[in-house]
Structure formats: structure tokens, C-alpha cells
Amino acid sequence: MKGFNSKLIHGNINNDSTRNFRSLKTPIYNTASYDFKNTADLEDAFHGKGNHFAYSRTANPTVTELQNRLKTMAGATDCLCVSSGMFAVSSVVLTLCGSGDNLIASKYLFGNTYSLLAETMKSLGIETRFVDFENLNEVEQNIDQNTRGIFMEIMTNPQLIIFDFEKIAKLASQKDIPLIADNTALTAYGFFCHKYAIDIEVISTSKFISGGATAIGGAILIHQNTKWQYIPKLDSEFAKFGEDAFMKKISNEIFRNIGGCMSPGNAYLKLLGLETLSIRIDKICDNALKIAKFLQQHPKIKGISYNLLPNSPYYERARKYFRPNIGGCLIKIEMENKTQAFAFSDALKMIRRGTNFCDNKSMIIHPASTIYCNYSKEELGEMQIYEGTLRIAVGLEDFEDIRDDLTQALLQV
Ligand SMILES: *Cc1c(COP(=O)(O)O)cnc(C)c1O
């Protein structure tokens, strides 16, 4: 199998440990524990030998099948599924960094990721230097001998910035620092981390992969493995396991001890979602481009950002880095002021008011009063979020219905 869809639908047919009864769908192994034929097998399980399952906080057959599929689809060498996108991010940081270490992160981040780094990790002695990744000198100047990772998102939300990934990856390679990318907004279908020397890919499977807001989950995908030798926290793992050092550390310590496992029921929903991933993303992105073109011409819309509009500053990068015609589901628009933005949002009938995106249902949110309500006006301005900014997350409905709902709501503004 060579094609993206065949791989994500079938995974590795000959290596699916869940196919005992040749069931066509991966069953939900809703069990906490497992028994063993003999004591030697039990001993092996505790030494990580053989293909045994011992306890579902550590490994579960349904979750393992999801890991295998995600790994195949992303071209990764390893995958670990976890309880949420936030656990994926936090456990990666805790695997690479100890007290006194630091990270370089893009200043444009998903809100909880920003809070995780600025507050939670800071309280553990892990410092994050937030910089503008459009300015590579600034990134480089902030790197020192205690830097253990460079962290960015593939297309920021809601600014929709696409960085120059090639240049960032080159810098990370020169400095031997792991490059971590949150690829939630595109997934491996839209942006193939494997091609761009990204070492660790994290995704929230709660978004596109869940099949439509069905369950929370996250995944960590490993692409490169030559940099672990430079991470002091991985010293003993590197000596024992070499290229597997990161995966051994995260799965045998951080993930297991903190207890961040994905439930088998949720893994089943993600396996279902995965099978239709590309057709949903294709249709959503097709809708999003049509909606962006429609809104761009509307007199009541003061400004619009969508990266497949030729006048977007990131148009060329979207075409270079992303799969053709894939620009993501998010559109950022500017209304005159907060009153107009609220009136427009309130007048929508089909499009839901809510915080999700990459969902089957179209949604709208006013970022300044919700996701970013704890920031000052100046901080918001720096993040390109204004009083009149609205974020539209385009869904899978028929284009005409999304357009008509927007049209009738704009008439009431
Ligand atoms: C949603 C999201 C997360 C967090 O994922 P959860 O599954 O909600 O924990 C992290 N990063 C990005 C870019 C997201 O959109």
C-alpha cells in the first residue's frame, strides 16, 4: 500500500494484534488488566519483551492499533496515544526538560499550551522563551546550552501564520535541538512533518481525527532520533536504548507514572474518524476557501485572513508546505467593533457559537472575550486579536447553507 488513504484505513494488516476473530472493525478492549498463560510470560511483560499486554494504563490493544495507524499515516518511527492534546504537549516537555532547562516557543500558541509553558512548567523550573518565529535571529539568540526544545504550531490560531519551516528546521539541526511541532490544525494529511526534519509531532486527536468532536485525545509521533544524545534527561536511556531513548523515557516513565492513557472507547472513535479523515478535510477546506472568497467581497467585512486567498501574506508558504488545496478550516475576519461582531455572531442560525474547530459543524467564536479574555488590549494587539475579530471554523455542511446563514446574519448587523 502506498496511498495515504489506504494506509490510514488498513494500517498494517498483518500486524494487527486485535484481529483474533477477524472482526473488520478493531474491537474495544475495555479492560484494565490481562492474565498470562504462564509466569515466564508475565516476567517477560514486565521486562518489555514479547507482545504482551499487562495493564491498560501502560498499553491496550485498541489504543495500540490506533497508534499503529497514526504512525503509518504520518510516516513516523513511533507513536504514543495519550489522554488529550494537552497531555501530549506537557509530557513531551517533561520528557525533554528538567528544572533549569529551557524551551524556545513561538509566541503564537494555543491558549492552554501558552498557559502550560508560562505558568505550570515555569513553576517546575522550566523556562520558556516566547519569541517571534518569523524572526530567526531572535530564535537563535535565545538558544543557550540549556535549551532542550524548539516548539511551534503548524499554522497558528487564530492568526493563521505559516512559518518558514525549512529555515527553522535547519537552525534546529545546526544546534542539535529537538524541533517539536503541534500539527493539530493540518494533521499529516495536510502537512507532512516527516519531510521537514521535525523531530516530534504532537496532535490533539480531539479535532479532525476524532471524526467530529466525539472524544478528547492526543498523540505523540516521533520522526527523527539523532538528537536524544544531547538531552541530559535522556542520558541513561540513550546509553541503553540509543535511538529509542525518547520513546522509552516517555512511555516507561512520564506517561506511565503521571497516568495519561487514552481510553480504549475513545481510541475506537478515533479509529472510526481516521478512516474518513481525508475526505472530511478535503470537503471542509473546499468549503472554507469558498466561504473566504465570499466574505472577502462582503461590504460589512473589514478584513479577512485565509491562506489560500492569493493576497494572504502566507499564500506562497501554504502552497509550498501544505497539500494542494488544503488551507485548514479556520477563517479570521474583522468586523467594525465588538458590538457588530456580537450582533453578527448572535444572528447566526445554523453556525454554532462555540470553541471547537476541525469539526463537522461550522462554529464561530469571538476570541477577545473568550479564549483570550485574560489578556490586556496591548497583549491582544500583539497577537493580532482585536475587539472586532471573529474566528469562523468552517464545517462539513453544504457550502450554500453556510453562505446563506452568514448572509442573513450580516444583513442584521
Ligand atoms: C485543541 C488543541 C490542543 C489541545 O488539545 P486537547 O485535546 O483539547 O487537550 C493543543 N493544540 C492545538 C493546536 C489545539 O487545537
Tab-separated table of C-alpha atoms and ligand atoms in Angstrom:
chain	number	residue	atom	x	y	z
A	1	MET	CA	0.000	0.000	0.000
A	2	LYS	CA	1.375	3.369	-0.980
A	3	GLY	CA	-1.535	5.811	-0.776
A	4	PHE	CA	-2.309	7.909	2.271
A	5	ASN	CA	-5.912	6.697	2.487
A	6	SER	CA	-5.133	3.008	2.055
A	7	LYS	CA	-2.583	3.256	4.834
A	8	LEU	CA	-4.851	5.001	7.289
A	9	ILE	CA	-7.760	2.671	6.558
A	10	HIS	CA	-5.813	-0.605	6.742
A	11	GLY	CA	-2.764	0.138	8.859
A	12	ASN	CA	-0.537	-2.898	8.894
A	13	ILE	CA	-2.992	-5.701	8.100
A	14	ASN	CA	-0.587	-8.449	9.076
A	15	ASN	CA	0.370	-6.896	12.355
A	16	ASP	CA	-2.978	-6.071	13.913
A	17	SER	CA	-2.905	-7.733	17.301
A	18	THR	CA	-6.653	-7.209	17.674
A	19	ARG	CA	-7.791	-9.385	14.773
A	20	ASN	CA	-8.212	-12.686	16.610
A	21	PHE	CA	-11.738	-13.210	15.319
A	22	ARG	CA	-11.131	-11.426	12.002
A	23	SER	CA	-13.527	-8.685	13.021
A	24	LEU	CA	-13.419	-5.945	10.389
A	25	LYS	CA	-13.524	-3.154	12.942
A	26	THR	CA	-10.983	-3.028	15.733
A	27	PRO	CA	-12.869	-4.140	18.884
A	28	ILE	CA	-12.928	-2.043	22.044
A	29	TYR	CA	-10.830	-3.918	24.596
A	30	ASN	CA	-12.470	-2.342	27.593
A	31	THR	CA	-10.317	-3.938	30.214
A	32	ALA	CA	-7.962	-2.637	32.869
A	33	SER	CA	-5.905	-5.807	33.126
A	34	TYR	CA	-4.873	-9.066	31.405
A	35	ASP	CA	-3.877	-12.549	32.524
A	36	PHE	CA	-0.958	-14.703	31.400
A	37	LYS	CA	-0.569	-18.274	30.230
A	38	ASN	CA	2.439	-18.784	32.435
A	39	THR	CA	4.726	-16.996	34.860
A	40	ALA	CA	7.566	-16.611	32.374
A	41	ASP	CA	5.277	-14.612	30.053
A	42	LEU	CA	4.359	-12.390	32.976
A	43	GLU	CA	8.038	-11.860	33.698
A	44	ASP	CA	8.646	-11.004	30.015
A	45	ALA	CA	5.795	-8.490	30.052
A	46	PHE	CA	7.385	-6.608	32.929
A	47	HIS	CA	10.675	-6.523	31.059
A	48	GLY	CA	9.048	-5.167	27.901
A	49	LYS	CA	9.732	-8.383	25.987
A	50	GLY	CA	7.293	-10.112	23.642
A	51	ASN	CA	3.910	-8.837	22.556
A	52	HIS	CA	2.156	-8.827	25.930
A	53	PHE	CA	-0.388	-6.510	27.471
A	54	ALA	CA	-0.278	-6.256	31.255
A	55	TYR	CA	-2.262	-3.206	32.321
A	56	SER	CA	-4.230	-0.683	30.256
A	57	ARG	CA	-2.648	2.419	31.766
A	58	THR	CA	0.548	1.240	30.061
A	59	ALA	CA	-0.812	-0.348	26.873
A	60	ASN	CA	-4.143	-1.520	25.461
A	61	PRO	CA	-4.788	-3.384	22.162
A	62	THR	CA	-7.369	-0.904	20.797
A	63	VAL	CA	-5.105	2.044	21.582
A	64	THR	CA	-2.112	0.189	20.124
A	65	GLU	CA	-3.951	-0.271	16.826
A	66	LEU	CA	-4.683	3.482	16.706
A	67	GLN	CA	-1.003	4.156	17.372
A	68	ASN	CA	-0.023	1.862	14.518
A	69	ARG	CA	-2.398	3.556	12.100
A	70	LEU	CA	-1.304	7.078	13.047
A	71	LYS	CA	2.327	6.047	12.791
A	72	THR	CA	1.860	4.571	9.315
A	73	MET	CA	-0.127	7.551	8.111
A	74	ALA	CA	2.428	10.095	9.384
A	75	GLY	CA	5.490	8.129	8.245
A	76	ALA	CA	6.731	8.238	11.841
A	77	THR	CA	9.000	5.741	13.566
A	78	ASP	CA	6.902	5.647	16.720
A	79	CYS	CA	3.584	6.836	18.142
A	80	LEU	CA	2.140	7.132	21.631
A	81	CYS	CA	-1.540	7.956	22.104
A	82	VAL	CA	-2.481	9.837	25.258
A	83	SER	CA	-5.490	11.225	27.089
A	84	SER	CA	-5.562	14.671	25.445
A	85	GLY	CA	-3.700	17.049	23.191
A	86	MET	CA	-2.575	18.904	26.306
A	87	PHE	CA	-1.121	15.703	27.784
A	88	ALA	CA	0.777	15.170	24.529
A	89	VAL	CA	2.346	18.630	24.818
A	90	SER	CA	3.016	18.506	28.562
A	91	SER	CA	4.505	15.007	28.573
A	92	VAL	CA	6.864	15.860	25.704
A	93	VAL	CA	8.109	18.898	27.651
A	94	LEU	CA	8.548	16.852	30.839
A	95	THR	CA	10.478	14.189	28.933
A	96	LEU	CA	12.975	16.673	27.492
A	97	CYS	CA	13.265	19.245	30.284
A	98	GLY	CA	14.124	19.309	33.954
A	99	SER	CA	14.467	22.220	36.332
A	100	GLY	CA	16.973	24.737	34.935
A	101	ASP	CA	16.329	23.784	31.312
A	102	ASN	CA	14.553	25.987	28.828
A	103	LEU	CA	12.442	25.878	25.679
A	104	ILE	CA	12.140	28.307	22.807
A	105	ALA	CA	8.483	28.608	21.829
A	106	SER	CA	6.590	30.608	19.270
A	107	LYS	CA	4.717	33.469	20.934
A	108	TYR	CA	1.606	32.468	18.991
A	109	LEU	CA	0.263	29.384	20.724
A	110	PHE	CA	-2.958	27.565	21.514
A	111	GLY	CA	-4.168	29.228	24.759
A	112	ASN	CA	-3.704	26.261	27.111
A	113	THR	CA	-0.285	25.477	25.662
A	114	TYR	CA	0.771	29.059	26.388
A	115	SER	CA	-0.544	28.790	29.941
A	116	LEU	CA	1.121	25.370	30.406
A	117	LEU	CA	4.516	26.790	29.452
A	118	ALA	CA	4.183	30.246	31.026
A	119	GLU	CA	2.724	29.036	34.333
A	120	THR	CA	2.764	25.279	35.007
A	121	MET	CA	6.206	24.482	33.575
A	122	LYS	CA	7.637	27.731	34.948
A	123	SER	CA	6.612	26.678	38.457
A	124	LEU	CA	8.660	23.479	37.937
A	125	GLY	CA	11.757	25.491	36.993
A	126	ILE	CA	11.367	25.002	33.235
A	127	GLU	CA	11.641	28.353	31.496
A	128	THR	CA	10.045	29.168	28.152
A	129	ARG	CA	11.344	31.962	25.953
A	130	PHE	CA	8.475	33.142	23.765
A	131	VAL	CA	9.738	34.604	20.514
A	132	ASP	CA	8.568	35.576	17.058
A	133	PHE	CA	9.431	32.654	14.773
A	134	GLU	CA	9.286	34.957	11.751
A	135	ASN	CA	12.486	36.449	13.164
A	136	LEU	CA	15.047	33.626	13.093
A	137	ASN	CA	17.756	35.801	14.647
A	138	GLU	CA	15.570	36.197	17.699
A	139	VAL	CA	15.081	32.432	17.855
A	140	GLU	CA	18.815	31.829	17.558
A	141	GLN	CA	19.790	34.495	20.095
A	142	ASN	CA	17.569	32.916	22.733
A	143	ILE	CA	19.141	29.468	22.396
A	144	ASP	CA	21.734	28.561	25.036
A	145	GLN	CA	23.391	25.404	26.370
A	146	ASN	CA	20.283	24.563	28.427
A	147	THR	CA	17.790	24.765	25.547
A	148	ARG	CA	16.068	21.376	25.145
A	149	GLY	CA	13.449	22.079	22.521
A	150	ILE	CA	12.061	24.461	19.919
A	151	PHE	CA	8.261	24.450	19.880
A	152	MET	CA	5.885	25.786	17.226
A	153	GLU	CA	2.447	25.201	15.766
A	154	ILE	CA	1.866	24.338	12.126
A	155	MET	CA	-0.304	27.350	11.276
A	156	THR	CA	-1.063	29.474	14.316
A	157	ASN	CA	-4.586	30.007	15.578
A	158	PRO	CA	-6.273	32.444	15.102
A	159	GLN	CA	-3.560	34.480	13.308
A	160	LEU	CA	-3.076	31.718	10.688
A	161	ILE	CA	0.664	32.382	10.387
A	162	ILE	CA	2.704	29.795	8.494
A	163	PHE	CA	6.390	29.953	9.414
A	164	ASP	CA	9.329	29.177	7.170
A	165	PHE	CA	9.616	25.585	8.383
A	166	GLU	CA	12.685	24.784	6.303
A	167	LYS	CA	14.709	27.560	7.891
A	168	ILE	CA	13.545	26.724	11.409
A	169	ALA	CA	14.348	23.040	10.897
A	170	LYS	CA	17.792	23.949	9.592
A	171	LEU	CA	18.526	26.035	12.679
A	172	ALA	CA	17.289	23.256	14.988
A	173	SER	CA	19.550	20.767	13.179
A	174	GLN	CA	22.600	23.027	13.335
A	175	LYS	CA	22.064	23.441	17.072
A	176	ASP	CA	21.141	19.772	17.678
A	177	ILE	CA	17.954	20.805	19.474
A	178	PRO	CA	14.753	18.750	19.071
A	179	LEU	CA	12.138	20.544	16.970
A	180	ILE	CA	8.595	19.970	18.213
A	181	ALA	CA	5.569	20.824	16.064
A	182	ASP	CA	1.897	20.844	17.029
A	183	ASN	CA	0.254	19.666	13.791
A	184	THR	CA	-3.361	19.604	15.071
A	185	ALA	CA	-4.708	22.112	12.539
A	186	LEU	CA	-3.465	20.219	9.456
A	187	THR	CA	-2.678	16.624	10.531
A	188	ALA	CA	-0.269	14.512	8.473
A	189	TYR	CA	-2.787	14.703	5.629
A	190	GLY	CA	-2.298	18.445	5.196
A	191	PHE	CA	1.295	18.845	6.367
A	192	PHE	CA	3.806	16.012	6.400
A	193	CYS	CA	6.140	16.722	9.339
A	194	HIS	CA	8.324	13.809	8.281
A	195	LYS	CA	9.539	15.756	5.247
A	196	TYR	CA	10.742	18.776	7.214
A	197	ALA	CA	13.166	17.439	9.814
A	198	ILE	CA	10.652	17.854	12.617
A	199	ASP	CA	11.681	15.552	15.455
A	200	ILE	CA	8.490	15.327	17.479
A	201	GLU	CA	4.967	15.888	16.144
A	202	VAL	CA	2.126	16.358	18.629
A	203	ILE	CA	-1.550	16.399	17.753
A	204	SER	CA	-4.823	16.810	19.550
A	205	THR	CA	-6.885	13.932	18.163
A	206	SER	CA	-9.937	15.727	19.639
A	207	LYS	CA	-10.071	17.794	16.441
A	208	PHE	CA	-10.003	16.389	12.865
A	209	ILE	CA	-9.097	12.821	13.854
A	210	SER	CA	-11.975	12.371	16.310
A	211	GLY	CA	-14.397	12.307	13.367
A	212	GLY	CA	-16.361	15.296	14.642
A	213	ALA	CA	-15.981	16.317	18.302
A	214	THR	CA	-16.560	12.760	19.562
A	215	ALA	CA	-13.861	12.458	22.248
A	216	ILE	CA	-10.744	14.064	23.709
A	217	GLY	CA	-7.347	12.545	22.907
A	218	GLY	CA	-3.787	13.228	21.818
A	219	ALA	CA	-0.856	11.639	20.027
A	220	ILE	CA	2.922	11.998	20.013
A	221	LEU	CA	4.721	10.975	16.817
A	222	ILE	CA	8.484	10.563	16.602
A	223	HIS	CA	10.164	11.333	13.268
A	224	GLN	CA	13.882	11.753	13.879
A	225	ASN	CA	16.054	10.232	16.527
A	226	THR	CA	19.587	11.530	16.325
A	227	LYS	CA	19.299	14.349	18.870
A	228	TRP	CA	18.490	12.404	22.035
A	229	GLN	CA	22.185	12.123	22.867
A	230	TYR	CA	22.257	15.890	23.537
A	231	ILE	CA	19.447	15.803	26.108
A	232	PRO	CA	20.821	15.299	29.646
A	233	LYS	CA	17.482	13.943	30.887
A	234	LEU	CA	17.775	11.116	28.337
A	235	ASP	CA	21.377	10.174	29.202
A	236	SER	CA	20.694	6.796	30.769
A	237	GLU	CA	18.022	5.896	28.189
A	238	PHE	CA	20.363	6.852	25.361
A	239	ALA	CA	23.088	4.634	26.785
A	240	LYS	CA	20.663	1.690	26.959
A	241	PHE	CA	18.305	2.209	24.012
A	242	GLY	CA	20.054	4.602	21.593
A	243	GLU	CA	17.607	5.915	19.025
A	244	ASP	CA	14.628	4.696	21.082
A	245	ALA	CA	15.688	6.814	24.069
A	246	PHE	CA	12.890	9.374	23.853
A	247	MET	CA	10.109	6.818	23.402
A	248	LYS	CA	11.422	4.648	26.242
A	249	LYS	CA	11.643	7.622	28.594
A	250	ILE	CA	8.198	8.976	27.811
A	251	SER	CA	6.326	5.651	27.775
A	252	ASN	CA	8.126	3.931	30.653
A	253	GLU	CA	8.245	6.927	32.947
A	254	ILE	CA	6.341	10.183	32.281
A	255	PHE	CA	3.258	8.664	30.583
A	256	ARG	CA	3.012	5.656	32.896
A	257	ASN	CA	3.719	7.471	36.144
A	258	ILE	CA	1.545	10.512	35.570
A	259	GLY	CA	-1.180	8.315	34.088
A	260	GLY	CA	-2.093	9.942	30.803
A	261	CYS	CA	-3.549	6.989	28.899
A	262	MET	CA	-6.231	7.189	26.216
A	263	SER	CA	-9.336	5.142	26.981
A	264	PRO	CA	-9.994	2.206	24.594
A	265	GLY	CA	-13.504	3.531	23.856
A	266	ASN	CA	-12.048	6.847	22.749
A	267	ALA	CA	-9.400	5.059	20.670
A	268	TYR	CA	-12.222	3.214	18.864
A	269	LEU	CA	-13.927	6.530	17.999
A	270	LYS	CA	-10.627	7.900	16.701
A	271	LEU	CA	-10.102	4.784	14.559
A	272	LEU	CA	-13.528	5.396	13.022
A	273	GLY	CA	-12.737	9.069	12.498
A	274	LEU	CA	-9.384	8.283	10.936
A	275	GLU	CA	-10.926	6.231	8.130
A	276	THR	CA	-12.743	9.274	6.723
A	277	LEU	CA	-10.116	11.864	7.652
A	278	SER	CA	-9.011	12.919	4.189
A	279	ILE	CA	-12.438	13.222	2.594
A	280	ARG	CA	-13.627	15.343	5.518
A	281	ILE	CA	-10.566	17.604	5.384
A	282	ASP	CA	-10.876	17.943	1.592
A	283	LYS	CA	-14.523	18.976	1.824
A	284	ILE	CA	-14.007	21.298	4.807
A	285	CYS	CA	-11.094	23.067	3.096
A	286	ASP	CA	-13.060	23.355	-0.133
A	287	ASN	CA	-15.933	24.948	1.835
A	288	ALA	CA	-13.506	27.217	3.716
A	289	LEU	CA	-11.936	28.623	0.550
A	290	LYS	CA	-15.345	29.290	-0.998
A	291	ILE	CA	-16.559	30.973	2.204
A	292	ALA	CA	-13.365	33.059	2.419
A	293	LYS	CA	-13.832	34.246	-1.177
A	294	PHE	CA	-17.461	35.081	-0.443
A	295	LEU	CA	-16.683	37.014	2.754
A	296	GLN	CA	-13.771	38.849	1.149
A	297	GLN	CA	-16.232	40.593	-1.159
A	298	HIS	CA	-18.815	41.382	1.506
A	299	PRO	CA	-19.019	45.113	2.339
A	300	LYS	CA	-19.553	44.509	6.070
A	301	ILE	CA	-16.333	42.510	6.474
A	302	LYS	CA	-13.411	44.873	7.144
A	303	GLY	CA	-10.649	42.302	6.927
A	304	ILE	CA	-10.181	38.619	6.286
A	305	SER	CA	-7.385	36.063	6.695
A	306	TYR	CA	-7.362	32.745	4.871
A	307	ASN	CA	-4.132	31.384	3.487
A	308	LEU	CA	-5.452	30.105	0.165
A	309	LEU	CA	-6.584	33.621	-0.802
A	310	PRO	CA	-3.848	34.836	-3.169
A	311	ASN	CA	-3.461	38.133	-1.272
A	312	SER	CA	-2.651	36.328	2.005
A	313	PRO	CA	0.929	37.018	3.158
A	314	TYR	CA	1.310	33.246	3.696
A	315	TYR	CA	-0.172	32.144	0.371
A	316	GLU	CA	3.174	31.017	-1.079
A	317	ARG	CA	4.107	29.099	2.071
A	318	ALA	CA	0.707	27.404	2.180
A	319	ARG	CA	1.251	26.274	-1.406
A	320	LYS	CA	4.793	25.171	-0.716
A	321	TYR	CA	4.263	23.308	2.532
A	322	PHE	CA	0.656	22.108	2.576
A	323	ARG	CA	-1.064	19.551	0.384
A	324	PRO	CA	-2.617	21.260	-2.673
A	325	ASN	CA	-5.953	22.949	-1.863
A	326	ILE	CA	-5.577	22.348	1.890
A	327	GLY	CA	-5.629	25.582	3.882
A	328	GLY	CA	-7.324	24.430	7.073
A	329	CYS	CA	-10.814	25.138	8.380
A	330	LEU	CA	-10.199	28.471	10.135
A	331	ILE	CA	-11.034	31.901	8.744
A	332	LYS	CA	-10.335	35.072	10.719
A	333	ILE	CA	-12.492	38.086	9.983
A	334	GLU	CA	-12.563	41.648	11.261
A	335	MET	CA	-15.801	43.493	11.982
A	336	GLU	CA	-16.066	47.207	12.795
A	337	ASN	CA	-16.208	46.676	16.590
A	338	LYS	CA	-17.278	44.309	19.359
A	339	THR	CA	-20.983	45.288	19.125
A	340	GLN	CA	-21.068	44.386	15.440
A	341	ALA	CA	-19.124	41.177	15.998
A	342	PHE	CA	-21.551	40.077	18.732
A	343	ALA	CA	-24.626	41.050	16.678
A	344	PHE	CA	-23.346	39.027	13.726
A	345	SER	CA	-22.475	36.006	15.856
A	346	ASP	CA	-25.852	36.128	17.638
A	347	ALA	CA	-27.806	36.303	14.380
A	348	LEU	CA	-26.378	33.017	13.053
A	349	LYS	CA	-28.898	30.180	12.955
A	350	MET	CA	-27.059	27.081	11.708
A	351	ILE	CA	-23.466	28.045	12.507
A	352	ARG	CA	-22.903	27.287	16.196
A	353	ARG	CA	-21.356	29.598	18.739
A	354	GLY	CA	-18.604	27.577	20.419
A	355	THR	CA	-14.930	26.942	20.881
A	356	ASN	CA	-14.240	23.866	18.756
A	357	PHE	CA	-12.714	23.700	15.296
A	358	CYS	CA	-11.826	21.000	12.740
A	359	ASP	CA	-15.370	19.816	13.487
A	360	ASN	CA	-18.120	18.641	11.123
A	361	LYS	CA	-20.303	21.538	12.329
A	362	SER	CA	-19.401	25.113	11.446
A	363	MET	CA	-18.677	27.249	14.513
A	364	ILE	CA	-17.915	30.851	15.395
A	365	ILE	CA	-16.170	32.487	18.353
A	366	HIS	CA	-15.151	35.979	19.447
A	367	PRO	CA	-11.573	35.288	20.656
A	368	ALA	CA	-11.011	38.518	22.639
A	369	SER	CA	-13.942	37.882	25.010
A	370	THR	CA	-13.431	34.105	25.349
A	371	ILE	CA	-10.213	32.152	24.684
A	372	TYR	CA	-8.086	35.274	25.263
A	373	CYS	CA	-10.208	37.031	27.909
A	374	ASN	CA	-7.325	37.188	30.394
A	375	TYR	CA	-5.078	39.267	28.167
A	376	SER	CA	-4.750	43.060	28.069
A	377	LYS	CA	-5.672	45.056	24.987
A	378	GLU	CA	-1.965	45.545	24.215
A	379	GLU	CA	-1.202	41.824	24.503
A	380	LEU	CA	-4.189	41.071	22.283
A	381	GLY	CA	-2.984	43.584	19.727
A	382	GLU	CA	0.381	41.818	19.635
A	383	MET	CA	-1.466	38.581	18.940
A	384	GLN	CA	-3.436	40.265	16.140
A	385	ILE	CA	-6.694	39.807	18.040
A	386	TYR	CA	-8.935	42.875	18.117
A	387	GLU	CA	-12.351	43.860	19.505
A	388	GLY	CA	-13.978	43.111	16.151
A	389	THR	CA	-12.142	39.848	15.426
A	390	LEU	CA	-14.204	36.704	14.875
A	391	ARG	CA	-12.907	33.211	14.146
A	392	ILE	CA	-15.036	31.049	11.900
A	393	ALA	CA	-14.330	27.314	11.874
A	394	VAL	CA	-15.863	26.006	8.670
A	395	GLY	CA	-17.546	22.601	8.818
A	396	LEU	CA	-18.811	19.885	6.519
A	397	GLU	CA	-22.263	21.298	5.731
A	398	ASP	CA	-23.233	22.252	2.173
A	399	PHE	CA	-21.436	25.430	1.138
A	400	GLU	CA	-24.695	27.134	0.140
A	401	ASP	CA	-26.175	26.708	3.630
A	402	ILE	CA	-23.097	28.131	5.356
A	403	ARG	CA	-23.073	31.060	2.909
A	404	ASP	CA	-26.806	31.701	3.352
A	405	ASP	CA	-26.549	31.677	7.138
A	406	LEU	CA	-23.653	34.168	7.016
A	407	THR	CA	-25.585	36.326	4.523
A	408	GLN	CA	-28.762	36.583	6.618
A	409	ALA	CA	-26.732	37.272	9.789
A	410	LEU	CA	-24.696	40.014	8.098
A	411	LEU	CA	-27.926	41.682	6.969
A	412	GLN	CA	-28.826	42.143	10.637
A	413	VAL	CA	-25.584	43.912	11.536
B	1	LIG	C1	-7.159	21.612	20.884
B	1	LIG	C2	-5.725	21.859	20.752
B	1	LIG	C3	-4.815	21.419	21.725
B	1	LIG	C4	-5.260	20.733	22.990
B	1	LIG	O1	-5.883	19.531	22.721
B	1	LIG	P1	-6.924	18.836	23.740
B	1	LIG	O2	-7.208	17.542	23.083
B	1	LIG	O3	-8.094	19.752	23.842
B	1	LIG	O4	-6.225	18.695	25.040
B	1	LIG	C5	-3.462	21.664	21.527
B	1	LIG	N1	-3.017	22.304	20.427
B	1	LIG	C6	-3.859	22.752	19.479
B	1	LIG	C7	-3.302	23.449	18.292
B	1	LIG	C8	-5.233	22.543	19.609
B	1	LIG	O5	-6.058	22.996	18.670
